[in-house]
PDB file of C-alpha atoms and ligand atoms in Angstrom:
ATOM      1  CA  UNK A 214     -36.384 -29.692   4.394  1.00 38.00           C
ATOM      2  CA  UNK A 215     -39.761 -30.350   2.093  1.00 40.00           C
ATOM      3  CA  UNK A 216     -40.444 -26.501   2.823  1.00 40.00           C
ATOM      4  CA  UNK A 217     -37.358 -25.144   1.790  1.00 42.00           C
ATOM      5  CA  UNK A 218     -37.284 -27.280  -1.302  1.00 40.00           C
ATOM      6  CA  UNK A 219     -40.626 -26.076  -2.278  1.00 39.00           C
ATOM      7  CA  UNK A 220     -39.800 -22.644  -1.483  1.00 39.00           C
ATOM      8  CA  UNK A 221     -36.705 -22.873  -4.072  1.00 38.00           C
ATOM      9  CA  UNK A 222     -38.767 -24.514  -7.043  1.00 39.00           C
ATOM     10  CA  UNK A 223     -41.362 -21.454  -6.353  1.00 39.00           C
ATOM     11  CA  UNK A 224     -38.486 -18.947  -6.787  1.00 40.00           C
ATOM     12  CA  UNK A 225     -36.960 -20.455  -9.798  1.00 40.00           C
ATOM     13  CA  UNK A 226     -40.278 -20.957 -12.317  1.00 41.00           C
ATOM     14  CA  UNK A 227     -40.741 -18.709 -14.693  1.00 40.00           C
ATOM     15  CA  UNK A 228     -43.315 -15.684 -14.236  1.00 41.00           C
ATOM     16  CA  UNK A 229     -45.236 -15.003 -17.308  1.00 43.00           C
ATOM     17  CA  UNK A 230     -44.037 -11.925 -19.370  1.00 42.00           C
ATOM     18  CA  UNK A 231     -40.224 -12.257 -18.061  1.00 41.00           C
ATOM     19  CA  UNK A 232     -37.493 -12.889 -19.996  1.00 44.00           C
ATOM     20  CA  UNK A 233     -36.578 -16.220 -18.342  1.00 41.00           C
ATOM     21  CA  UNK A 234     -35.555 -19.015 -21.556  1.00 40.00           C
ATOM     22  CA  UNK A 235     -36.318 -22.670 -20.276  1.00 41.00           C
ATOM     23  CA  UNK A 236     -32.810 -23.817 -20.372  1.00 41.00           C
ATOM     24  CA  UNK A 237     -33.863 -27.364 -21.307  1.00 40.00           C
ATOM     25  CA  UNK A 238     -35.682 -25.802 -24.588  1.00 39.00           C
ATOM     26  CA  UNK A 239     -35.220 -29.145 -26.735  1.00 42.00           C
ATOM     27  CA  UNK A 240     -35.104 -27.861 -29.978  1.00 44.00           C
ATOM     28  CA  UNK A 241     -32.667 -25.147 -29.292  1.00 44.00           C
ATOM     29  CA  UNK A 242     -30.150 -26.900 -27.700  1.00 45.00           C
ATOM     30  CA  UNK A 243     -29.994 -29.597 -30.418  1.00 48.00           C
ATOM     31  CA  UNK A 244     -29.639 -27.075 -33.084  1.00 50.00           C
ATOM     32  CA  UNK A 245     -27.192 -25.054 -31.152  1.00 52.00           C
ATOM     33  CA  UNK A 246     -24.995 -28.249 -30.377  1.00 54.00           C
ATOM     34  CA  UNK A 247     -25.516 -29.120 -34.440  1.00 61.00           C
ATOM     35  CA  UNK A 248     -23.878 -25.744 -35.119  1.00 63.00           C
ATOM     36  CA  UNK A 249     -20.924 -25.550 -32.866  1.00 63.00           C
ATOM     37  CA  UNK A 250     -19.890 -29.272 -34.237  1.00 64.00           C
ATOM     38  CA  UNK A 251     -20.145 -28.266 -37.525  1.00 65.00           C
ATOM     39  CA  UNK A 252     -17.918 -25.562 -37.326  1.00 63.00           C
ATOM     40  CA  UNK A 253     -15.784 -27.634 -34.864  1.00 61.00           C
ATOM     41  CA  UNK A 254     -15.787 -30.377 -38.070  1.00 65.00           C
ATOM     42  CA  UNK A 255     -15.341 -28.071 -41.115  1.00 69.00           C
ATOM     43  CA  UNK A 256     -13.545 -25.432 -40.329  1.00 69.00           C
ATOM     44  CA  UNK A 257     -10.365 -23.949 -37.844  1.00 68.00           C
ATOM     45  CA  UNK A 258     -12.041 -21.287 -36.149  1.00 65.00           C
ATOM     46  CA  UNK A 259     -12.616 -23.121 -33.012  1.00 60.00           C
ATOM     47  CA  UNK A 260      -8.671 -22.260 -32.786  1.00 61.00           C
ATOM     48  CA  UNK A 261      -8.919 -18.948 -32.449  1.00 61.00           C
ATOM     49  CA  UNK A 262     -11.713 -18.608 -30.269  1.00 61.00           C
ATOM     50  CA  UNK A 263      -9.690 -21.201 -27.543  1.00 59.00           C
ATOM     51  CA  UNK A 264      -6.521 -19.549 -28.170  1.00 60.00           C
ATOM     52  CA  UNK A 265      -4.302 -21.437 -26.251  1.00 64.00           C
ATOM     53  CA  UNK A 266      -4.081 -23.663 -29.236  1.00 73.00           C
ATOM     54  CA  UNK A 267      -4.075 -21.377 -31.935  1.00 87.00           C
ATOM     55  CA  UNK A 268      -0.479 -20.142 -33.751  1.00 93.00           C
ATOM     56  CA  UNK A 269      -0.658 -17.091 -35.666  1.00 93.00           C
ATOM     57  CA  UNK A 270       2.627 -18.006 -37.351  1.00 96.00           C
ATOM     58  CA  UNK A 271       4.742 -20.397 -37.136  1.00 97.00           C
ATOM     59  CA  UNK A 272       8.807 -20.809 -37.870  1.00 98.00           C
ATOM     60  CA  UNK A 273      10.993 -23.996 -38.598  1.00 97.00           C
ATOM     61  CA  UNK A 274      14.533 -22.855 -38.765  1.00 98.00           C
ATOM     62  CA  UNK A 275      17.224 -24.967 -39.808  1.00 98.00           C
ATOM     63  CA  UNK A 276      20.271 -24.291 -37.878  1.00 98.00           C
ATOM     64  CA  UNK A 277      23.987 -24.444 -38.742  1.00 98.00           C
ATOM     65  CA  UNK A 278      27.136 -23.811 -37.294  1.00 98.00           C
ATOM     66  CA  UNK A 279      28.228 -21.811 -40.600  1.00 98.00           C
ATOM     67  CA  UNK A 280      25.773 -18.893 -39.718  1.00 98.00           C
ATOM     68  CA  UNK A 281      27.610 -18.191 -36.572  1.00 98.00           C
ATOM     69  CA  UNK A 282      27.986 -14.254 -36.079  1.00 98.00           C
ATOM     70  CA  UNK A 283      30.381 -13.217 -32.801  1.00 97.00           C
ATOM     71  CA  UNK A 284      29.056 -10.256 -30.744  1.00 93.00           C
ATOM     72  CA  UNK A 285      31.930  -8.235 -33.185  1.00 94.00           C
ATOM     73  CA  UNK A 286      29.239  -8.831 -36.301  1.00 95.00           C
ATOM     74  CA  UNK A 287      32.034 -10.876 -37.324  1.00 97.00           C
ATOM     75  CA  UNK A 288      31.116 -14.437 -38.206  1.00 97.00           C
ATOM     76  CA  UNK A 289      33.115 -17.135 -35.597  1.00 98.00           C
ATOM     77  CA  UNK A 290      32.760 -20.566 -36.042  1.00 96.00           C
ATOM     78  CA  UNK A 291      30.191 -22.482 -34.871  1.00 98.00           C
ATOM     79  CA  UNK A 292      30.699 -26.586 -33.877  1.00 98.00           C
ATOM     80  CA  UNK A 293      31.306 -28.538 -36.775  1.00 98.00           C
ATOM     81  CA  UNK A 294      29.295 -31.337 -37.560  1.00 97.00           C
ATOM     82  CA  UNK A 295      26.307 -29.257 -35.690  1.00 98.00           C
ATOM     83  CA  UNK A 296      22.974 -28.925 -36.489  1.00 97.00           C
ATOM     84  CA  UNK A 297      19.295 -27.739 -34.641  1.00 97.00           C
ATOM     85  CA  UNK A 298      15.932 -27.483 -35.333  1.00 98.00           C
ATOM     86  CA  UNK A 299      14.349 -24.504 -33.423  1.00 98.00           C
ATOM     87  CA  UNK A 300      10.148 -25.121 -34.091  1.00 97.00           C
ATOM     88  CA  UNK A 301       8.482 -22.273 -32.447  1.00 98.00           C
ATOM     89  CA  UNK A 302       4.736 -21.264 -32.863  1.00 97.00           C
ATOM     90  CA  UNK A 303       3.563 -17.697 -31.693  1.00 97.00           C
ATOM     91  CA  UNK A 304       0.432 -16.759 -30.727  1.00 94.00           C
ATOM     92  CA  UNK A 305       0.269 -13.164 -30.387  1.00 95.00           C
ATOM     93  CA  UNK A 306      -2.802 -12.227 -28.776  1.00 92.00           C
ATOM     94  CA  UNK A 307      -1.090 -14.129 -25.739  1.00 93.00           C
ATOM     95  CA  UNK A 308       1.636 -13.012 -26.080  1.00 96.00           C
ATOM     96  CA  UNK A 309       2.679 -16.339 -26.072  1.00 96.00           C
ATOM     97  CA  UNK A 310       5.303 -18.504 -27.908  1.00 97.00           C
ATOM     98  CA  UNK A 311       5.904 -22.139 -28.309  1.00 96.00           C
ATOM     99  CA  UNK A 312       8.976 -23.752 -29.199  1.00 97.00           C
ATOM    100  CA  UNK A 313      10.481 -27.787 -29.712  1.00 97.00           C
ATOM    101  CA  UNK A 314      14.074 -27.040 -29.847  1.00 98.00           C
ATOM    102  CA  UNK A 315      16.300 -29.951 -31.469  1.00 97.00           C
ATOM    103  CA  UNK A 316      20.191 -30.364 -30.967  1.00 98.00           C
ATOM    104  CA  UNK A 317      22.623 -32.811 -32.582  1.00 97.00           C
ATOM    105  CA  UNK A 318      26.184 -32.493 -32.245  1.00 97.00           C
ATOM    106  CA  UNK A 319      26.354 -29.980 -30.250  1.00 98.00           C
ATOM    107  CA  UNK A 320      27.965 -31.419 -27.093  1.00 97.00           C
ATOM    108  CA  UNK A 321      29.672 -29.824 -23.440  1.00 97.00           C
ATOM    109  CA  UNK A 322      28.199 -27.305 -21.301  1.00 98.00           C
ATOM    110  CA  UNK A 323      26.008 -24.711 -22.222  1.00 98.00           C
ATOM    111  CA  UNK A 324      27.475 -21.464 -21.347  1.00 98.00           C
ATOM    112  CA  UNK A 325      25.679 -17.481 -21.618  1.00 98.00           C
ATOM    113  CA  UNK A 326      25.871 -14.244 -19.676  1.00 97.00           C
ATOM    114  CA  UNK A 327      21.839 -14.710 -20.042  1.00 98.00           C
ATOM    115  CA  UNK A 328      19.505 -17.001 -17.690  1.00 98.00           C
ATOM    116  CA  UNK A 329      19.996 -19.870 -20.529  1.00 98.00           C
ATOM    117  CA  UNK A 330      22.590 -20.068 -23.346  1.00 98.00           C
ATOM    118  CA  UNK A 331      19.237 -20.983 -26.172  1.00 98.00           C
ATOM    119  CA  UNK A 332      17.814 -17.731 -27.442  1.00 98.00           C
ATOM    120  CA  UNK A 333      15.984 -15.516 -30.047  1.00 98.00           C
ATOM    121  CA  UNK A 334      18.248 -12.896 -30.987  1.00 98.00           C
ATOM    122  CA  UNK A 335      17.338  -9.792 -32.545  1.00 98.00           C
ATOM    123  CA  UNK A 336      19.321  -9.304 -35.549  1.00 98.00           C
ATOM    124  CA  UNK A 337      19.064  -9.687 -39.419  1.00 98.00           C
ATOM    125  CA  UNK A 338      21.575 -12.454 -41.344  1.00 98.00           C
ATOM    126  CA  UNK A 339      25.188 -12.010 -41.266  1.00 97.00           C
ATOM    127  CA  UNK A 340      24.498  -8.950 -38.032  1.00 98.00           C
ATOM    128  CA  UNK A 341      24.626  -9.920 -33.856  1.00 98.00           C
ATOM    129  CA  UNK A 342      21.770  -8.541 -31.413  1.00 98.00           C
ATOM    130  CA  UNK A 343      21.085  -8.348 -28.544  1.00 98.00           C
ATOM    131  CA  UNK A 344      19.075 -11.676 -26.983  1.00 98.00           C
ATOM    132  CA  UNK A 345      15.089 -11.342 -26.691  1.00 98.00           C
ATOM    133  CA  UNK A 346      13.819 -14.657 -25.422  1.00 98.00           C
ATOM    134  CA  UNK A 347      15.623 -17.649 -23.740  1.00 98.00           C
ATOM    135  CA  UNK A 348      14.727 -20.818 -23.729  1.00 98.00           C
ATOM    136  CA  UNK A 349      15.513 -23.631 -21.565  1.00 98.00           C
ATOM    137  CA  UNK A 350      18.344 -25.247 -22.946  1.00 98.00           C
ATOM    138  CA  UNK A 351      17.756 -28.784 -24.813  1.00 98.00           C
ATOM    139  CA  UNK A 352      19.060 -31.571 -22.793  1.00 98.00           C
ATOM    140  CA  UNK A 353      20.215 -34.956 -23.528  1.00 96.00           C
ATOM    141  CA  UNK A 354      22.758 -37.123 -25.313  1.00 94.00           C
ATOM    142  CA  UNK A 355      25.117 -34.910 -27.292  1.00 90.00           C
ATOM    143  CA  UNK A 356      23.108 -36.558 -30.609  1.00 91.00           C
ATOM    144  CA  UNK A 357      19.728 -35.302 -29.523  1.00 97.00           C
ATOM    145  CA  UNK A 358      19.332 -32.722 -27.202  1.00 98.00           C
ATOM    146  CA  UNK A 359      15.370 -31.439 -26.668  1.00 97.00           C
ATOM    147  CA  UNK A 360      13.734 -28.693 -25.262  1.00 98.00           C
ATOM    148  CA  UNK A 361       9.731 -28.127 -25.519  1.00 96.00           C
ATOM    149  CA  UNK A 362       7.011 -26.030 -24.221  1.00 96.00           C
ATOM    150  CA  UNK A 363       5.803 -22.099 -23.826  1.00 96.00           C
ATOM    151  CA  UNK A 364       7.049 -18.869 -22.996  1.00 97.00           C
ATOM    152  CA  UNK A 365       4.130 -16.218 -22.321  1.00 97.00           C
ATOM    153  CA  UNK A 366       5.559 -12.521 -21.904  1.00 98.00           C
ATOM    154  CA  UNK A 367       6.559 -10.329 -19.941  1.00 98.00           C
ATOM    155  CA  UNK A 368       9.520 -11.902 -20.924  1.00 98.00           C
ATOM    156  CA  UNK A 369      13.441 -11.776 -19.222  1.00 98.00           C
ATOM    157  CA  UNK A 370      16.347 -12.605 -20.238  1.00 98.00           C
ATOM    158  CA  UNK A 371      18.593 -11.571 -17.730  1.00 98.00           C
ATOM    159  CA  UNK A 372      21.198  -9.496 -20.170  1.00 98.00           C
ATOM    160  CA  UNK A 373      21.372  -5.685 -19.856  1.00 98.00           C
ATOM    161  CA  UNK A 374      21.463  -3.282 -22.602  1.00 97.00           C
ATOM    162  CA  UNK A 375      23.188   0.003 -22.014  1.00 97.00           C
ATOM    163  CA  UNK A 376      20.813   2.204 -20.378  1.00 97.00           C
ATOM    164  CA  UNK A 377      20.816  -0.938 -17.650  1.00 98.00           C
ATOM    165  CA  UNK A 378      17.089  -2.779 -18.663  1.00 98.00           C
ATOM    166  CA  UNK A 379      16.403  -6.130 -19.536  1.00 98.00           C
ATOM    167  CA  UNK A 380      17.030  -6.666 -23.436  1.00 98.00           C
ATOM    168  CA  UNK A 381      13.587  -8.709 -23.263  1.00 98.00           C
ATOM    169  CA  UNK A 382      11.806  -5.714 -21.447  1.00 98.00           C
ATOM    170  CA  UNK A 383       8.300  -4.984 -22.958  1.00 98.00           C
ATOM    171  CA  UNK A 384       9.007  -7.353 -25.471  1.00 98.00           C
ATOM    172  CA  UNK A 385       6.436  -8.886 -27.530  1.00 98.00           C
ATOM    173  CA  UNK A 386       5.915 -11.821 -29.877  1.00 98.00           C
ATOM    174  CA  UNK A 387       4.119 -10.113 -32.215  1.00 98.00           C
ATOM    175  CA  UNK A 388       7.457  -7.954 -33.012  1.00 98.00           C
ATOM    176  CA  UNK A 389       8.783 -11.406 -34.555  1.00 98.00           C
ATOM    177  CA  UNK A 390       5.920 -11.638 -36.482  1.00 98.00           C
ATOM    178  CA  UNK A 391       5.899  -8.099 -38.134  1.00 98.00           C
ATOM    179  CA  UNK A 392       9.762  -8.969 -39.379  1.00 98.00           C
ATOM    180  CA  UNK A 393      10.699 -12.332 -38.627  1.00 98.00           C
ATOM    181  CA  UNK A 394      13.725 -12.110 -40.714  1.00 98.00           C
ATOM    182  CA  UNK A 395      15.172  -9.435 -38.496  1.00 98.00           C
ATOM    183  CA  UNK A 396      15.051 -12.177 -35.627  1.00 98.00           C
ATOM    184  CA  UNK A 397      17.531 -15.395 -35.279  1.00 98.00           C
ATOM    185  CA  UNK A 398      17.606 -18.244 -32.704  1.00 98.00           C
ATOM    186  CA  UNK A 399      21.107 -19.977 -31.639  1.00 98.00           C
ATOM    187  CA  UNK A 400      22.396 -21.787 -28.893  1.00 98.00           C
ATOM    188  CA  UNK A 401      25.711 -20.676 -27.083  1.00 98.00           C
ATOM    189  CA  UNK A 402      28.044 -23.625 -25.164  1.00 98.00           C
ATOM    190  CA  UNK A 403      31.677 -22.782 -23.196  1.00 98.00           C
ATOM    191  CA  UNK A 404      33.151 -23.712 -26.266  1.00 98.00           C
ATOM    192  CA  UNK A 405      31.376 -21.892 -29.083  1.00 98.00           C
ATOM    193  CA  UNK A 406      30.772 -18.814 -27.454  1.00 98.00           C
ATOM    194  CA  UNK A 407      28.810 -17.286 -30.058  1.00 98.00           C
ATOM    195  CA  UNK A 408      26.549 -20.234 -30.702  1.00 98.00           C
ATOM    196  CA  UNK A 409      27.350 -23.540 -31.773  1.00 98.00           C
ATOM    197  CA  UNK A 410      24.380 -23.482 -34.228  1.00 98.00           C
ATOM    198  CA  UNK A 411      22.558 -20.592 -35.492  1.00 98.00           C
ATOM    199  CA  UNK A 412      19.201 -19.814 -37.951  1.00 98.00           C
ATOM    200  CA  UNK A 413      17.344 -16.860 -38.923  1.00 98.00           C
ATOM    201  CA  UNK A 414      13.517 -17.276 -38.624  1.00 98.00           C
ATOM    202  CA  UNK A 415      13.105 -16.668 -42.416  1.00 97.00           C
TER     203      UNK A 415
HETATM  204  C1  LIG B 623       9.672 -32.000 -31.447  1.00 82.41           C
HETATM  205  O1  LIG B 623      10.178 -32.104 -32.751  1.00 82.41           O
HETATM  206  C2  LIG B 623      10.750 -33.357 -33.040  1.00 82.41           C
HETATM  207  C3  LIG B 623      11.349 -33.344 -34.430  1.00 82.41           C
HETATM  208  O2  LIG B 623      11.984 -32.134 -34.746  1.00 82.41           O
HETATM  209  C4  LIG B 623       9.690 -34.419 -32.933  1.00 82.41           C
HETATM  210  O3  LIG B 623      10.270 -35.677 -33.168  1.00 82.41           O
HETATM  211  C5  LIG B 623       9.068 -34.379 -31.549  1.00 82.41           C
HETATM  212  O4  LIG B 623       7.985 -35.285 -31.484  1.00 82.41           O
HETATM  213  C6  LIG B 623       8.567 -32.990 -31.232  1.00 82.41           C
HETATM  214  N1  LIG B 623       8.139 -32.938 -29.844  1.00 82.41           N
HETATM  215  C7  LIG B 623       6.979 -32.387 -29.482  1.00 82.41           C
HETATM  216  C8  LIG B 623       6.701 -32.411 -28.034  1.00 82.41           C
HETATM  217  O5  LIG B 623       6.210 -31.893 -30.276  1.00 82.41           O
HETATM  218  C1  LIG B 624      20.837  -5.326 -15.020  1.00 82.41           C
HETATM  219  O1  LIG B 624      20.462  -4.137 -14.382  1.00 82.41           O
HETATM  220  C2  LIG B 624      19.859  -4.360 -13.121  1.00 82.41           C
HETATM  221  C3  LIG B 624      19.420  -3.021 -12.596  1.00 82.41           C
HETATM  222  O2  LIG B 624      18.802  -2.268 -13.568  1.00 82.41           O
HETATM  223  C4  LIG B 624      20.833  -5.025 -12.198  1.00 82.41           C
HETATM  224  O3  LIG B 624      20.200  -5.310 -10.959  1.00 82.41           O
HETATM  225  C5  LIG B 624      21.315  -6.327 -12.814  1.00 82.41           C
HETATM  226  O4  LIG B 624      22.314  -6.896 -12.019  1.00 82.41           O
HETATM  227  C6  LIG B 624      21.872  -6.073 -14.189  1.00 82.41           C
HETATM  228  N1  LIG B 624      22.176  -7.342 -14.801  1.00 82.41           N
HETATM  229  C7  LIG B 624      23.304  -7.574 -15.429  1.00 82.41           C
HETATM  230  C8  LIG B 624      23.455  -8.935 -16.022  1.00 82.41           C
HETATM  231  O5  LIG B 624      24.203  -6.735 -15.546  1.00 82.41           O
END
């Protein structure tokens, strides 16, 4: 046991004229340490170099039952009295978008052709489109229904367009971010068809 621990310390000094740093160089490590909690302290960049936490953009969209549009690009009532906040936060070298999705007044069942009835739809104001992303629907009492977390592409929605694919296939989040306005979020119950509530992203 003594032998092979002295064998291990002989392999690991360093040889004079190498390369090899100490890694326990004193002054070095304090300064470097100094540094990264100064930028940590004044500054955001730690953001982008941990991504996960980082939002390129982010959207608060006030939903409303009046901006309803029906699959005929002609608007159809939403549920009166209905409102939603749709919070999403997109980070787009992930691929990756977050989303807190708040419901009041909108009450029964949820009810889409797509794996959930709460999407991003792409379509300007006043036009319908097809559905991008789906989200899991917000649940609880009919006065406050939530729904948070992440999506991270490839993304499906489980609607077809016409040549048969996916309406989320190869989509990215960084199309919403090159023309938001061309994008709106809604979500559809058995009763309001074409959304109870709906908001463009800008
Ligand atoms: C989601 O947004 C609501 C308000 O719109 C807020 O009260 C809640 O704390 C948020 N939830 C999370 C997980 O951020
Ligand atoms: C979409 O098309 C695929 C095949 O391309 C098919 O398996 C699937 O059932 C279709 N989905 C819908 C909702 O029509």
């Amino acid at each position: 046991m003594l032998a092979i621990l002295s064998a291990t310390v002989a392999v690991a000094a360093p040889t004079a004229g190498s390369d090899y740093k100490p890694y326990h160089n004193k002054d070095k490590y304090n300064d470097d340490c100094d540094e990264d909690w100064k930028s940590i302290w004044d500054n955001d960049d730690w953001k982008k170099a941990e991504k996960l936490f980082y939002f390129d953009t982010e959207y608060y969209v006030k939903a409303t039952p009046d901006q309803v549009i029906g699959t005929d690009g002609v608007p159809a009532p939403g549920q009166p009295g209905a409102k939603g906040i749709f919070k999403y936060g997109i980070n787009v070298a992930e691929n990756t978008i977050c989303y807190n999705i708040t419901l009041s007044g909108v009450t029964g069942d949820y009810f889409s052709g797509a794996v959930t009835a709460t999407h991003i739809h792409e379509a300007a104001k006043g036009k319908s489109g097809p559905p991008r992303l789906a989200f899991p629907n917000p649940k609880g009492p009919d006065n406050r229904r939530v729904s948070y977390g992440c999506l991270t592409g490839p993304f499906f929605v489980g609607t077809n367009n016409t040549a048969g694919i996916d309406n989320a296939a190869g989509f990215h989040v960084r199309q919403i971010v090159a023309n938001p306005s061309g994008f709106f979020t809604d979500s559809h119950t058995s009763t309001f068809r074409a959304g109870a509530v709906r908001g463009q992203l800008s």
